[in-house]
mmCIF file of N, CA and C in Angstrom:
data_model
loop_
_atom_site.group_PDB
_atom_site.id
_atom_site.type_symbol
_atom_site.label_atom_id
_atom_site.label_comp_id
_atom_site.label_asym_id
_atom_site.label_seq_id
_atom_site.Cartn_x
_atom_site.Cartn_y
_atom_site.Cartn_z
ATOM 1 N N UNK A 1 -57.351 -50.309 7.492
ATOM 2 C CA UNK A 1 -57.060 -49.337 6.464
ATOM 3 C C UNK A 1 -56.289 -49.972 5.310
ATOM 4 N N UNK A 2 -55.341 -50.864 5.626
ATOM 5 C CA UNK A 2 -54.587 -51.517 4.571
ATOM 6 C C UNK A 2 -55.491 -52.404 3.729
ATOM 7 N N UNK A 3 -56.464 -53.046 4.370
ATOM 8 C CA UNK A 3 -57.384 -53.900 3.634
ATOM 9 C C UNK A 3 -58.209 -53.067 2.655
ATOM 10 N N UNK A 4 -58.661 -51.884 3.093
ATOM 11 C CA UNK A 4 -59.454 -50.995 2.236
ATOM 12 C C UNK A 4 -58.612 -50.543 1.038
ATOM 13 N N UNK A 5 -57.354 -50.151 1.283
ATOM 14 C CA UNK A 5 -56.451 -49.748 0.209
ATOM 15 C C UNK A 5 -56.222 -50.902 -0.752
ATOM 16 N N UNK A 6 -56.070 -52.100 -0.206
ATOM 17 C CA UNK A 6 -55.863 -53.288 -1.026
ATOM 18 C C UNK A 6 -57.074 -53.537 -1.925
ATOM 19 N N UNK A 7 -58.270 -53.451 -1.373
ATOM 20 C CA UNK A 7 -59.495 -53.689 -2.148
ATOM 21 C C UNK A 7 -59.644 -52.638 -3.246
ATOM 22 N N UNK A 8 -59.373 -51.379 -2.928
ATOM 23 C CA UNK A 8 -59.468 -50.314 -3.941
ATOM 24 C C UNK A 8 -58.440 -50.546 -5.037
ATOM 25 N N UNK A 9 -57.220 -50.932 -4.668
ATOM 26 C CA UNK A 9 -56.177 -51.207 -5.658
ATOM 27 C C UNK A 9 -56.579 -52.348 -6.572
ATOM 28 N N UNK A 10 -57.168 -53.402 -6.003
ATOM 29 C CA UNK A 10 -57.621 -54.540 -6.807
ATOM 30 C C UNK A 10 -58.714 -54.087 -7.769
ATOM 31 N N UNK A 11 -59.622 -53.247 -7.283
ATOM 32 C CA UNK A 11 -60.700 -52.741 -8.143
ATOM 33 C C UNK A 11 -60.160 -51.964 -9.329
ATOM 34 N N UNK A 12 -59.191 -51.088 -9.082
ATOM 35 C CA UNK A 12 -58.591 -50.332 -10.173
ATOM 36 C C UNK A 12 -57.811 -51.237 -11.112
ATOM 37 N N UNK A 13 -57.110 -52.196 -10.575
ATOM 38 C CA UNK A 13 -56.322 -53.115 -11.394
ATOM 39 C C UNK A 13 -57.224 -53.930 -12.303
ATOM 40 N N UNK A 14 -58.336 -54.409 -11.767
ATOM 41 C CA UNK A 14 -59.275 -55.184 -12.574
ATOM 42 C C UNK A 14 -59.853 -54.310 -13.683
ATOM 43 N N UNK A 15 -60.106 -53.057 -13.367
ATOM 44 C CA UNK A 15 -60.651 -52.135 -14.363
ATOM 45 C C UNK A 15 -59.587 -51.697 -15.363
ATOM 46 N N UNK A 16 -58.327 -52.006 -15.103
ATOM 47 C CA UNK A 16 -57.250 -51.645 -16.020
ATOM 48 C C UNK A 16 -56.751 -50.230 -15.825
ATOM 49 N N UNK A 17 -57.106 -49.598 -14.720
ATOM 50 C CA UNK A 17 -56.716 -48.208 -14.487
ATOM 51 C C UNK A 17 -55.280 -48.062 -14.015
ATOM 52 N N UNK A 18 -54.852 -48.911 -13.113
ATOM 53 C CA UNK A 18 -53.501 -48.808 -12.579
ATOM 54 C C UNK A 18 -52.909 -50.199 -12.435
ATOM 55 N N UNK A 19 -51.601 -50.313 -12.527
ATOM 56 C CA UNK A 19 -50.995 -51.624 -12.287
ATOM 57 C C UNK A 19 -51.120 -51.980 -10.813
ATOM 58 N N UNK A 20 -51.147 -53.268 -10.550
ATOM 59 C CA UNK A 20 -51.237 -53.703 -9.153
ATOM 60 C C UNK A 20 -49.919 -53.437 -8.466
ATOM 61 N N UNK A 21 -49.994 -53.105 -7.202
ATOM 62 C CA UNK A 21 -48.808 -52.827 -6.404
ATOM 63 C C UNK A 21 -49.030 -53.416 -5.032
ATOM 64 N N UNK A 22 -48.086 -54.209 -4.602
ATOM 65 C CA UNK A 22 -48.148 -54.790 -3.266
ATOM 66 C C UNK A 22 -47.022 -54.163 -2.466
ATOM 67 N N UNK A 23 -47.350 -53.486 -1.418
ATOM 68 C CA UNK A 23 -46.346 -52.832 -0.585
ATOM 69 C C UNK A 23 -46.943 -51.628 0.102
ATOM 70 N N UNK A 24 -46.076 -50.869 0.698
ATOM 71 C CA UNK A 24 -46.489 -49.692 1.450
ATOM 72 C C UNK A 24 -46.823 -48.550 0.477
ATOM 73 N N UNK A 25 -47.994 -47.914 0.605
ATOM 74 C CA UNK A 25 -48.354 -46.801 -0.282
ATOM 75 C C UNK A 25 -47.348 -45.647 -0.225
ATOM 76 N N UNK A 26 -46.708 -45.423 0.910
ATOM 77 C CA UNK A 26 -45.703 -44.355 1.014
ATOM 78 C C UNK A 26 -44.528 -44.636 0.084
ATOM 79 N N UNK A 27 -44.140 -45.917 -0.037
ATOM 80 C CA UNK A 27 -43.065 -46.281 -0.957
ATOM 81 C C UNK A 27 -43.471 -46.000 -2.395
ATOM 82 N N UNK A 28 -44.731 -46.268 -2.710
ATOM 83 C CA UNK A 28 -45.240 -46.024 -4.062
ATOM 84 C C UNK A 28 -45.191 -44.534 -4.386
ATOM 85 N N UNK A 29 -45.600 -43.698 -3.448
ATOM 86 C CA UNK A 29 -45.565 -42.250 -3.659
ATOM 87 C C UNK A 29 -44.133 -41.765 -3.845
ATOM 88 N N UNK A 30 -43.216 -42.276 -3.022
ATOM 89 C CA UNK A 30 -41.813 -41.879 -3.126
ATOM 90 C C UNK A 30 -41.238 -42.305 -4.473
ATOM 91 N N UNK A 31 -41.587 -43.494 -4.936
ATOM 92 C CA UNK A 31 -41.133 -43.977 -6.234
ATOM 93 C C UNK A 31 -41.662 -43.090 -7.357
ATOM 94 N N UNK A 32 -42.927 -42.688 -7.260
ATOM 95 C CA UNK A 32 -43.518 -41.827 -8.286
ATOM 96 C C UNK A 32 -42.816 -40.474 -8.349
ATOM 97 N N UNK A 33 -42.482 -39.908 -7.208
ATOM 98 C CA UNK A 33 -41.779 -38.622 -7.168
ATOM 99 C C UNK A 33 -40.392 -38.763 -7.773
ATOM 100 N N UNK A 34 -39.675 -39.821 -7.409
ATOM 101 C CA UNK A 34 -38.338 -40.042 -7.973
ATOM 102 C C UNK A 34 -38.410 -40.208 -9.482
ATOM 103 N N UNK A 35 -39.407 -40.958 -9.948
ATOM 104 C CA UNK A 35 -39.550 -41.196 -11.379
ATOM 105 C C UNK A 35 -39.870 -39.896 -12.115
ATOM 106 N N UNK A 36 -40.754 -39.077 -11.563
ATOM 107 C CA UNK A 36 -41.104 -37.822 -12.231
ATOM 108 C C UNK A 36 -39.929 -36.852 -12.232
ATOM 109 N N UNK A 37 -39.139 -36.839 -11.174
ATOM 110 C CA UNK A 37 -37.966 -35.967 -11.129
ATOM 111 C C UNK A 37 -36.879 -36.436 -12.081
ATOM 112 N N UNK A 38 -36.806 -37.723 -12.343
ATOM 113 C CA UNK A 38 -35.794 -38.259 -13.247
ATOM 114 C C UNK A 38 -36.098 -37.911 -14.695
ATOM 115 N N UNK A 39 -37.356 -37.641 -15.002
ATOM 116 C CA UNK A 39 -37.757 -37.380 -16.382
ATOM 117 C C UNK A 39 -38.027 -35.908 -16.645
ATOM 118 N N UNK A 40 -37.351 -35.021 -15.936
ATOM 119 C CA UNK A 40 -37.564 -33.601 -16.161
ATOM 120 C C UNK A 40 -37.104 -33.226 -17.562
ATOM 121 N N UNK A 41 -37.899 -32.427 -18.247
ATOM 122 C CA UNK A 41 -37.535 -31.945 -19.571
ATOM 123 C C UNK A 41 -37.694 -30.438 -19.601
ATOM 124 N N UNK A 42 -36.985 -29.804 -20.509
ATOM 125 C CA UNK A 42 -37.095 -28.363 -20.666
ATOM 126 C C UNK A 42 -38.278 -28.095 -21.576
ATOM 127 N N UNK A 43 -39.165 -27.244 -21.141
ATOM 128 C CA UNK A 43 -40.342 -26.913 -21.942
ATOM 129 C C UNK A 43 -39.908 -26.169 -23.193
ATOM 130 N N UNK A 44 -40.607 -26.425 -24.302
ATOM 131 C CA UNK A 44 -40.234 -25.790 -25.561
ATOM 132 C C UNK A 44 -40.450 -24.285 -25.526
ATOM 133 N N UNK A 45 -41.310 -23.812 -24.621
ATOM 134 C CA UNK A 45 -41.549 -22.374 -24.547
ATOM 135 C C UNK A 45 -40.548 -21.642 -23.670
ATOM 136 N N UNK A 46 -39.662 -22.401 -23.023
ATOM 137 C CA UNK A 46 -38.666 -21.747 -22.180
ATOM 138 C C UNK A 46 -37.699 -20.975 -23.067
ATOM 139 N N UNK A 47 -37.498 -19.729 -22.760
ATOM 140 C CA UNK A 47 -36.669 -18.862 -23.584
ATOM 141 C C UNK A 47 -35.211 -18.942 -23.141
ATOM 142 N N UNK A 48 -34.337 -18.891 -24.108
ATOM 143 C CA UNK A 48 -32.919 -18.853 -23.777
ATOM 144 C C UNK A 48 -32.551 -17.448 -23.332
ATOM 145 N N UNK A 49 -31.463 -17.335 -22.636
ATOM 146 C CA UNK A 49 -31.008 -16.028 -22.164
ATOM 147 C C UNK A 49 -30.755 -15.086 -23.329
ATOM 148 N N UNK A 50 -30.181 -15.616 -24.411
ATOM 149 C CA UNK A 50 -29.886 -14.775 -25.569
ATOM 150 C C UNK A 50 -31.155 -14.250 -26.226
ATOM 151 N N UNK A 51 -32.168 -15.115 -26.342
ATOM 152 C CA UNK A 51 -33.411 -14.673 -26.975
ATOM 153 C C UNK A 51 -34.100 -13.622 -26.114
ATOM 154 N N UNK A 52 -34.095 -13.828 -24.802
ATOM 155 C CA UNK A 52 -34.707 -12.834 -23.918
ATOM 156 C C UNK A 52 -33.982 -11.497 -24.011
ATOM 157 N N UNK A 53 -32.660 -11.534 -24.130
ATOM 158 C CA UNK A 53 -31.893 -10.295 -24.275
ATOM 159 C C UNK A 53 -32.248 -9.599 -25.586
ATOM 160 N N UNK A 54 -32.400 -10.378 -26.666
ATOM 161 C CA UNK A 54 -32.770 -9.799 -27.960
ATOM 162 C C UNK A 54 -34.174 -9.205 -27.917
ATOM 163 N N UNK A 55 -35.106 -9.903 -27.271
ATOM 164 C CA UNK A 55 -36.482 -9.410 -27.148
ATOM 165 C C UNK A 55 -36.490 -8.101 -26.371
ATOM 166 N N UNK A 56 -35.761 -8.061 -25.263
ATOM 167 C CA UNK A 56 -35.706 -6.854 -24.437
ATOM 168 C C UNK A 56 -35.073 -5.698 -25.203
ATOM 169 N N UNK A 57 -34.032 -5.991 -25.981
ATOM 170 C CA UNK A 57 -33.357 -4.946 -26.754
ATOM 171 C C UNK A 57 -34.266 -4.370 -27.836
ATOM 172 N N UNK A 58 -35.136 -5.189 -28.416
ATOM 173 C CA UNK A 58 -36.017 -4.718 -29.489
ATOM 174 C C UNK A 58 -37.286 -4.046 -28.973
ATOM 175 N N UNK A 59 -37.649 -4.325 -27.746
ATOM 176 C CA UNK A 59 -38.870 -3.733 -27.202
ATOM 177 C C UNK A 59 -38.730 -2.217 -27.153
ATOM 178 N N UNK A 60 -39.828 -1.542 -27.426
ATOM 179 C CA UNK A 60 -39.820 -0.085 -27.383
ATOM 180 C C UNK A 60 -40.651 0.495 -28.507
ATOM 181 N N UNK A 61 -40.444 1.782 -28.751
ATOM 182 C CA UNK A 61 -41.235 2.508 -29.748
ATOM 183 C C UNK A 61 -40.500 2.548 -31.082
ATOM 184 N N UNK A 62 -41.245 2.235 -32.134
ATOM 185 C CA UNK A 62 -40.719 2.201 -33.487
ATOM 186 C C UNK A 62 -41.647 2.982 -34.405
ATOM 187 N N UNK A 63 -41.131 3.346 -35.557
ATOM 188 C CA UNK A 63 -41.944 3.962 -36.595
ATOM 189 C C UNK A 63 -41.873 3.065 -37.820
ATOM 190 N N UNK A 64 -43.031 2.740 -38.377
ATOM 191 C CA UNK A 64 -43.081 1.939 -39.600
ATOM 192 C C UNK A 64 -43.098 2.922 -40.766
ATOM 193 N N UNK A 65 -42.014 2.930 -41.531
ATOM 194 C CA UNK A 65 -41.882 3.834 -42.669
ATOM 195 C C UNK A 65 -42.379 3.111 -43.912
ATOM 196 N N UNK A 66 -43.395 3.707 -44.541
ATOM 197 C CA UNK A 66 -43.967 3.102 -45.740
ATOM 198 C C UNK A 66 -43.444 3.839 -46.962
ATOM 199 N N UNK A 67 -44.084 3.633 -48.089
ATOM 200 C CA UNK A 67 -43.646 4.256 -49.335
ATOM 201 C C UNK A 67 -43.640 5.775 -49.256
ATOM 202 N N UNK A 68 -42.995 6.398 -50.232
ATOM 203 C CA UNK A 68 -42.896 7.859 -50.245
ATOM 204 C C UNK A 68 -44.273 8.493 -50.273
ATOM 205 N N UNK A 69 -44.407 9.569 -49.525
ATOM 206 C CA UNK A 69 -45.670 10.288 -49.487
ATOM 207 C C UNK A 69 -46.683 9.716 -48.515
ATOM 208 N N UNK A 70 -46.386 8.566 -47.927
ATOM 209 C CA UNK A 70 -47.313 7.969 -46.967
ATOM 210 C C UNK A 70 -46.860 8.300 -45.552
ATOM 211 N N UNK A 71 -47.834 8.488 -44.702
ATOM 212 C CA UNK A 71 -47.553 8.812 -43.308
ATOM 213 C C UNK A 71 -47.017 7.586 -42.582
ATOM 214 N N UNK A 72 -45.918 7.746 -41.837
ATOM 215 C CA UNK A 72 -45.439 6.605 -41.044
ATOM 216 C C UNK A 72 -46.419 6.306 -39.915
ATOM 217 N N UNK A 73 -46.375 5.096 -39.429
ATOM 218 C CA UNK A 73 -47.260 4.763 -38.307
ATOM 219 C C UNK A 73 -46.426 4.333 -37.107
ATOM 220 N N UNK A 74 -47.007 4.527 -35.938
ATOM 221 C CA UNK A 74 -46.322 4.211 -34.684
ATOM 222 C C UNK A 74 -46.535 2.748 -34.333
ATOM 223 N N UNK A 75 -45.484 2.122 -33.843
ATOM 224 C CA UNK A 75 -45.530 0.718 -33.435
ATOM 225 C C UNK A 75 -44.801 0.602 -32.106
ATOM 226 N N UNK A 76 -45.419 -0.076 -31.157
ATOM 227 C CA UNK A 76 -44.752 -0.316 -29.876
ATOM 228 C C UNK A 76 -44.641 -1.813 -29.662
ATOM 229 N N UNK A 77 -43.407 -2.285 -29.515
ATOM 230 C CA UNK A 77 -43.132 -3.688 -29.233
ATOM 231 C C UNK A 77 -42.954 -3.840 -27.729
ATOM 232 N N UNK A 78 -43.708 -4.762 -27.140
ATOM 233 C CA UNK A 78 -43.699 -4.936 -25.687
ATOM 234 C C UNK A 78 -43.089 -6.288 -25.324
ATOM 235 N N UNK A 79 -42.705 -6.442 -24.069
ATOM 236 C CA UNK A 79 -42.127 -7.708 -23.607
ATOM 237 C C UNK A 79 -43.159 -8.590 -22.917
ATOM 238 N N UNK A 80 -44.403 -8.166 -22.868
ATOM 239 C CA UNK A 80 -45.476 -8.940 -22.251
ATOM 240 C C UNK A 80 -45.849 -10.110 -23.158
ATOM 241 N N UNK A 81 -45.956 -11.310 -22.585
ATOM 242 C CA UNK A 81 -46.358 -12.489 -23.363
ATOM 243 C C UNK A 81 -47.769 -12.306 -23.905
ATOM 244 N N UNK A 82 -47.975 -12.702 -25.153
ATOM 245 C CA UNK A 82 -49.280 -12.663 -25.807
ATOM 246 C C UNK A 82 -49.395 -13.967 -26.585
ATOM 247 N N UNK A 83 -49.933 -14.992 -25.941
ATOM 248 C CA UNK A 83 -49.925 -16.324 -26.545
ATOM 249 C C UNK A 83 -48.486 -16.803 -26.624
ATOM 250 N N UNK A 84 -48.074 -17.267 -27.788
ATOM 251 C CA UNK A 84 -46.700 -17.711 -27.987
ATOM 252 C C UNK A 84 -45.782 -16.592 -28.428
ATOM 253 N N UNK A 85 -46.314 -15.372 -28.526
ATOM 254 C CA UNK A 85 -45.542 -14.222 -28.987
ATOM 255 C C UNK A 85 -45.489 -13.166 -27.891
ATOM 256 N N UNK A 86 -45.146 -11.950 -28.294
ATOM 257 C CA UNK A 86 -45.100 -10.818 -27.373
ATOM 258 C C UNK A 86 -46.086 -9.766 -27.859
ATOM 259 N N UNK A 87 -46.669 -9.040 -26.922
ATOM 260 C CA UNK A 87 -47.692 -8.046 -27.252
ATOM 261 C C UNK A 87 -47.088 -6.891 -28.042
ATOM 262 N N UNK A 88 -47.914 -6.304 -28.893
ATOM 263 C CA UNK A 88 -47.528 -5.124 -29.659
ATOM 264 C C UNK A 88 -48.768 -4.264 -29.848
ATOM 265 N N UNK A 89 -48.552 -2.998 -30.099
ATOM 266 C CA UNK A 89 -49.669 -2.118 -30.429
ATOM 267 C C UNK A 89 -49.214 -1.199 -31.547
ATOM 268 N N UNK A 90 -50.148 -0.883 -32.426
ATOM 269 C CA UNK A 90 -49.804 -0.021 -33.550
ATOM 270 C C UNK A 90 -50.913 0.993 -33.772
ATOM 271 N N UNK A 91 -50.509 2.124 -34.311
ATOM 272 C CA UNK A 91 -51.452 3.155 -34.710
ATOM 273 C C UNK A 91 -51.184 3.388 -36.188
ATOM 274 N N UNK A 92 -51.851 2.587 -37.009
ATOM 275 C CA UNK A 92 -51.651 2.657 -38.450
ATOM 276 C C UNK A 92 -53.005 2.747 -39.138
ATOM 277 N N UNK A 93 -53.040 3.492 -40.225
ATOM 278 C CA UNK A 93 -54.265 3.487 -41.016
ATOM 279 C C UNK A 93 -54.213 2.277 -41.927
ATOM 280 N N UNK A 94 -55.350 1.696 -42.164
ATOM 281 C CA UNK A 94 -55.405 0.516 -43.016
ATOM 282 C C UNK A 94 -55.311 -0.755 -42.212
ATOM 283 N N UNK A 95 -55.419 -1.840 -42.898
ATOM 284 C CA UNK A 95 -55.401 -3.158 -42.267
ATOM 285 C C UNK A 95 -54.136 -3.876 -42.691
ATOM 286 N N UNK A 96 -53.716 -4.854 -41.998
ATOM 287 C CA UNK A 96 -54.152 -5.270 -40.671
ATOM 288 C C UNK A 96 -53.341 -4.564 -39.596
ATOM 289 N N UNK A 97 -53.879 -4.499 -38.419
ATOM 290 C CA UNK A 97 -53.159 -3.932 -37.282
ATOM 291 C C UNK A 97 -52.262 -4.994 -36.659
ATOM 292 N N UNK A 98 -51.181 -4.549 -36.073
ATOM 293 C CA UNK A 98 -50.225 -5.451 -35.422
ATOM 294 C C UNK A 98 -50.700 -5.728 -33.998
ATOM 295 N N UNK A 99 -50.811 -7.013 -33.655
ATOM 296 C CA UNK A 99 -51.234 -7.419 -32.317
ATOM 297 C C UNK A 99 -50.096 -8.019 -31.513
ATOM 298 N N UNK A 100 -49.140 -8.664 -32.197
ATOM 299 C CA UNK A 100 -48.042 -9.306 -31.478
ATOM 300 C C UNK A 100 -46.813 -9.379 -32.374
ATOM 301 N N UNK A 101 -45.699 -9.781 -31.767
ATOM 302 C CA UNK A 101 -44.438 -9.875 -32.499
ATOM 303 C C UNK A 101 -43.560 -10.946 -31.868
ATOM 304 N N UNK A 102 -42.511 -11.350 -32.603
ATOM 305 C CA UNK A 102 -41.557 -12.323 -32.083
ATOM 306 C C UNK A 102 -40.313 -12.308 -32.954
ATOM 307 N N UNK A 103 -39.265 -12.955 -32.460
ATOM 308 C CA UNK A 103 -38.028 -13.138 -33.216
ATOM 309 C C UNK A 103 -37.900 -14.610 -33.566
ATOM 310 N N UNK A 104 -37.640 -14.900 -34.835
ATOM 311 C CA UNK A 104 -37.405 -16.277 -35.262
ATOM 312 C C UNK A 104 -36.338 -16.263 -36.337
ATOM 313 N N UNK A 105 -35.287 -17.000 -36.096
ATOM 314 C CA UNK A 105 -34.191 -17.146 -37.058
ATOM 315 C C UNK A 105 -33.721 -15.790 -37.578
ATOM 316 N N UNK A 106 -33.392 -14.891 -36.688
ATOM 317 C CA UNK A 106 -32.877 -13.553 -37.009
ATOM 318 C C UNK A 106 -33.857 -12.680 -37.783
ATOM 319 N N UNK A 107 -35.133 -13.021 -37.754
ATOM 320 C CA UNK A 107 -36.156 -12.190 -38.389
ATOM 321 C C UNK A 107 -37.118 -11.687 -37.317
ATOM 322 N N UNK A 108 -37.515 -10.437 -37.453
ATOM 323 C CA UNK A 108 -38.512 -9.854 -36.566
ATOM 324 C C UNK A 108 -39.857 -10.011 -37.275
ATOM 325 N N UNK A 109 -40.772 -10.747 -36.662
ATOM 326 C CA UNK A 109 -42.066 -11.034 -37.273
ATOM 327 C C UNK A 109 -43.166 -10.254 -36.575
ATOM 328 N N UNK A 110 -44.081 -9.697 -37.362
ATOM 329 C CA UNK A 110 -45.262 -9.020 -36.834
ATOM 330 C C UNK A 110 -46.482 -9.861 -37.170
ATOM 331 N N UNK A 111 -47.408 -9.988 -36.197
ATOM 332 C CA UNK A 111 -48.577 -10.848 -36.347
ATOM 333 C C UNK A 111 -49.869 -10.048 -36.203
ATOM 334 N N UNK A 112 -50.927 -10.529 -36.872
ATOM 335 C CA UNK A 112 -52.248 -9.932 -36.698
ATOM 336 C C UNK A 112 -52.973 -10.607 -35.537
ATOM 337 N N UNK A 113 -54.255 -10.305 -35.375
ATOM 338 C CA UNK A 113 -55.021 -10.840 -34.245
ATOM 339 C C UNK A 113 -55.232 -12.346 -34.315
ATOM 340 N N UNK A 114 -54.984 -12.965 -35.451
ATOM 341 C CA UNK A 114 -55.108 -14.422 -35.594
ATOM 342 C C UNK A 114 -53.749 -15.109 -35.566
ATOM 343 N N UNK A 115 -52.728 -14.384 -35.173
ATOM 344 C CA UNK A 115 -51.341 -14.879 -35.126
ATOM 345 C C UNK A 115 -50.818 -15.267 -36.502
ATOM 346 N N UNK A 116 -51.314 -14.602 -37.526
ATOM 347 C CA UNK A 116 -50.823 -14.794 -38.888
ATOM 348 C C UNK A 116 -49.734 -13.750 -39.142
ATOM 349 N N UNK A 117 -48.614 -14.187 -39.724
ATOM 350 C CA UNK A 117 -47.513 -13.262 -40.005
ATOM 351 C C UNK A 117 -47.974 -12.250 -41.052
ATOM 352 N N UNK A 118 -47.854 -10.969 -40.706
ATOM 353 C CA UNK A 118 -48.229 -9.926 -41.660
ATOM 354 C C UNK A 118 -47.009 -9.177 -42.190
ATOM 355 N N UNK A 119 -45.864 -9.327 -41.527
ATOM 356 C CA UNK A 119 -44.630 -8.709 -42.011
ATOM 357 C C UNK A 119 -43.436 -9.411 -41.372
ATOM 358 N N UNK A 120 -42.359 -9.471 -42.137
ATOM 359 C CA UNK A 120 -41.119 -10.085 -41.665
ATOM 360 C C UNK A 120 -39.973 -9.128 -41.983
ATOM 361 N N UNK A 121 -39.187 -8.779 -40.978
ATOM 362 C CA UNK A 121 -38.110 -7.809 -41.139
ATOM 363 C C UNK A 121 -36.762 -8.443 -40.802
ATOM 364 N N UNK A 122 -35.729 -7.960 -41.493
ATOM 365 C CA UNK A 122 -34.355 -8.359 -41.198
ATOM 366 C C UNK A 122 -33.556 -7.107 -40.866
ATOM 367 N N UNK A 123 -32.593 -7.254 -39.967
ATOM 368 C CA UNK A 123 -31.827 -6.095 -39.521
ATOM 369 C C UNK A 123 -31.003 -5.528 -40.666
ATOM 370 N N UNK A 124 -31.031 -4.209 -40.780
ATOM 371 C CA UNK A 124 -30.226 -3.518 -41.789
ATOM 372 C C UNK A 124 -29.270 -2.573 -41.072
ATOM 373 N N UNK A 125 -28.625 -1.713 -41.824
ATOM 374 C CA UNK A 125 -27.634 -0.813 -41.240
ATOM 375 C C UNK A 125 -28.265 0.150 -40.237
ATOM 376 N N UNK A 126 -27.485 0.536 -39.265
ATOM 377 C CA UNK A 126 -27.921 1.528 -38.287
ATOM 378 C C UNK A 126 -28.912 1.023 -37.260
ATOM 379 N N UNK A 127 -29.059 -0.279 -37.116
ATOM 380 C CA UNK A 127 -29.987 -0.820 -36.126
ATOM 381 C C UNK A 127 -31.442 -0.783 -36.548
ATOM 382 N N UNK A 128 -31.696 -0.370 -37.785
ATOM 383 C CA UNK A 128 -33.062 -0.377 -38.300
ATOM 384 C C UNK A 128 -33.361 -1.736 -38.918
ATOM 385 N N UNK A 129 -34.606 -1.952 -39.267
ATOM 386 C CA UNK A 129 -35.032 -3.227 -39.834
ATOM 387 C C UNK A 129 -35.759 -2.976 -41.143
ATOM 388 N N UNK A 130 -35.503 -3.829 -42.147
ATOM 389 C CA UNK A 130 -36.128 -3.697 -43.464
ATOM 390 C C UNK A 130 -36.955 -4.940 -43.736
ATOM 391 N N UNK A 131 -38.136 -4.711 -44.311
ATOM 392 C CA UNK A 131 -39.030 -5.828 -44.597
ATOM 393 C C UNK A 131 -38.432 -6.715 -45.678
ATOM 394 N N UNK A 132 -38.566 -8.012 -45.478
ATOM 395 C CA UNK A 132 -38.065 -8.990 -46.439
ATOM 396 C C UNK A 132 -39.186 -9.304 -47.424
ATOM 397 N N UNK A 133 -39.170 -8.651 -48.563
ATOM 398 C CA UNK A 133 -40.200 -8.882 -49.585
ATOM 399 C C UNK A 133 -39.544 -9.353 -50.861
ATOM 400 N N UNK A 134 -40.256 -10.257 -51.511
ATOM 401 C CA UNK A 134 -39.775 -10.733 -52.807
ATOM 402 C C UNK A 134 -40.504 -9.974 -53.902
ATOM 403 N N UNK A 135 -39.915 -9.898 -55.059
ATOM 404 C CA UNK A 135 -40.588 -9.286 -56.199
ATOM 405 C C UNK A 135 -40.449 -7.817 -56.386
ATOM 406 N N UNK A 136 -40.024 -6.937 -55.872
ATOM 407 C CA UNK A 136 -39.965 -5.527 -56.180
ATOM 408 C C UNK A 136 -41.042 -4.697 -55.515
ATOM 409 N N UNK A 137 -41.880 -5.334 -54.699
ATOM 410 C CA UNK A 137 -42.873 -4.548 -53.964
ATOM 411 C C UNK A 137 -42.138 -3.578 -53.040
ATOM 412 N N UNK A 138 -42.725 -2.399 -52.833
ATOM 413 C CA UNK A 138 -42.069 -1.474 -51.905
ATOM 414 C C UNK A 138 -41.990 -2.083 -50.508
ATOM 415 N N UNK A 139 -40.825 -2.018 -49.941
ATOM 416 C CA UNK A 139 -40.614 -2.617 -48.620
ATOM 417 C C UNK A 139 -40.863 -1.589 -47.519
ATOM 418 N N UNK A 140 -41.188 -2.099 -46.359
ATOM 419 C CA UNK A 140 -41.368 -1.271 -45.169
ATOM 420 C C UNK A 140 -40.063 -1.234 -44.390
ATOM 421 N N UNK A 141 -39.864 -0.168 -43.647
ATOM 422 C CA UNK A 141 -38.707 -0.049 -42.770
ATOM 423 C C UNK A 141 -39.191 0.209 -41.353
ATOM 424 N N UNK A 142 -38.482 -0.358 -40.388
ATOM 425 C CA UNK A 142 -38.727 -0.067 -38.977
ATOM 426 C C UNK A 142 -37.584 0.806 -38.489
ATOM 427 N N UNK A 143 -37.927 1.968 -37.949
ATOM 428 C CA UNK A 143 -36.933 2.898 -37.432
ATOM 429 C C UNK A 143 -37.236 3.118 -35.955
ATOM 430 N N UNK A 144 -36.230 2.916 -35.106
ATOM 431 C CA UNK A 144 -36.428 3.078 -33.660
ATOM 432 C C UNK A 144 -36.609 4.555 -33.329
ATOM 433 N N UNK A 145 -37.606 4.804 -32.483
ATOM 434 C CA UNK A 145 -37.843 6.152 -31.978
ATOM 435 C C UNK A 145 -37.193 6.280 -30.616
ATOM 436 N N UNK A 146 -36.928 7.479 -30.191
ATOM 437 C CA UNK A 146 -36.366 7.698 -28.858
ATOM 438 C C UNK A 146 -37.342 7.252 -27.792
ATOM 439 N N UNK A 147 -36.843 6.521 -26.780
ATOM 440 C CA UNK A 147 -37.712 6.048 -25.696
ATOM 441 C C UNK A 147 -37.919 7.136 -24.760
#
């Protein structure tokens, strides 16, 4: 069995697939495990406790208040992962519909089905959120509804 392992190792080494190793295969496996455990890194998608608390606090039913005379639309922010964001659902007339949301740098972002930002809100007084728009365009407001 050792001869067969040796021949296979030589074949891979000649092909440039793996470095040659002379010794017990169990030692090689143990070394590989130690090496992989030594290089543990935190995944970039791992959420911090604070961000998870903020996401949970914002999840729920909201009303998107538009300009005067326009009907508000219902928005539900969920804690379910949706790609790199969180799932959302909206009942709004017009385009685009909200498919997901996330928090980035103290801004609440709403995304369409292509993960393109369609609105960005910053917290205002009373726990509500106001859209961050430049230029004088009428801004949207997010008002929390009773759960």
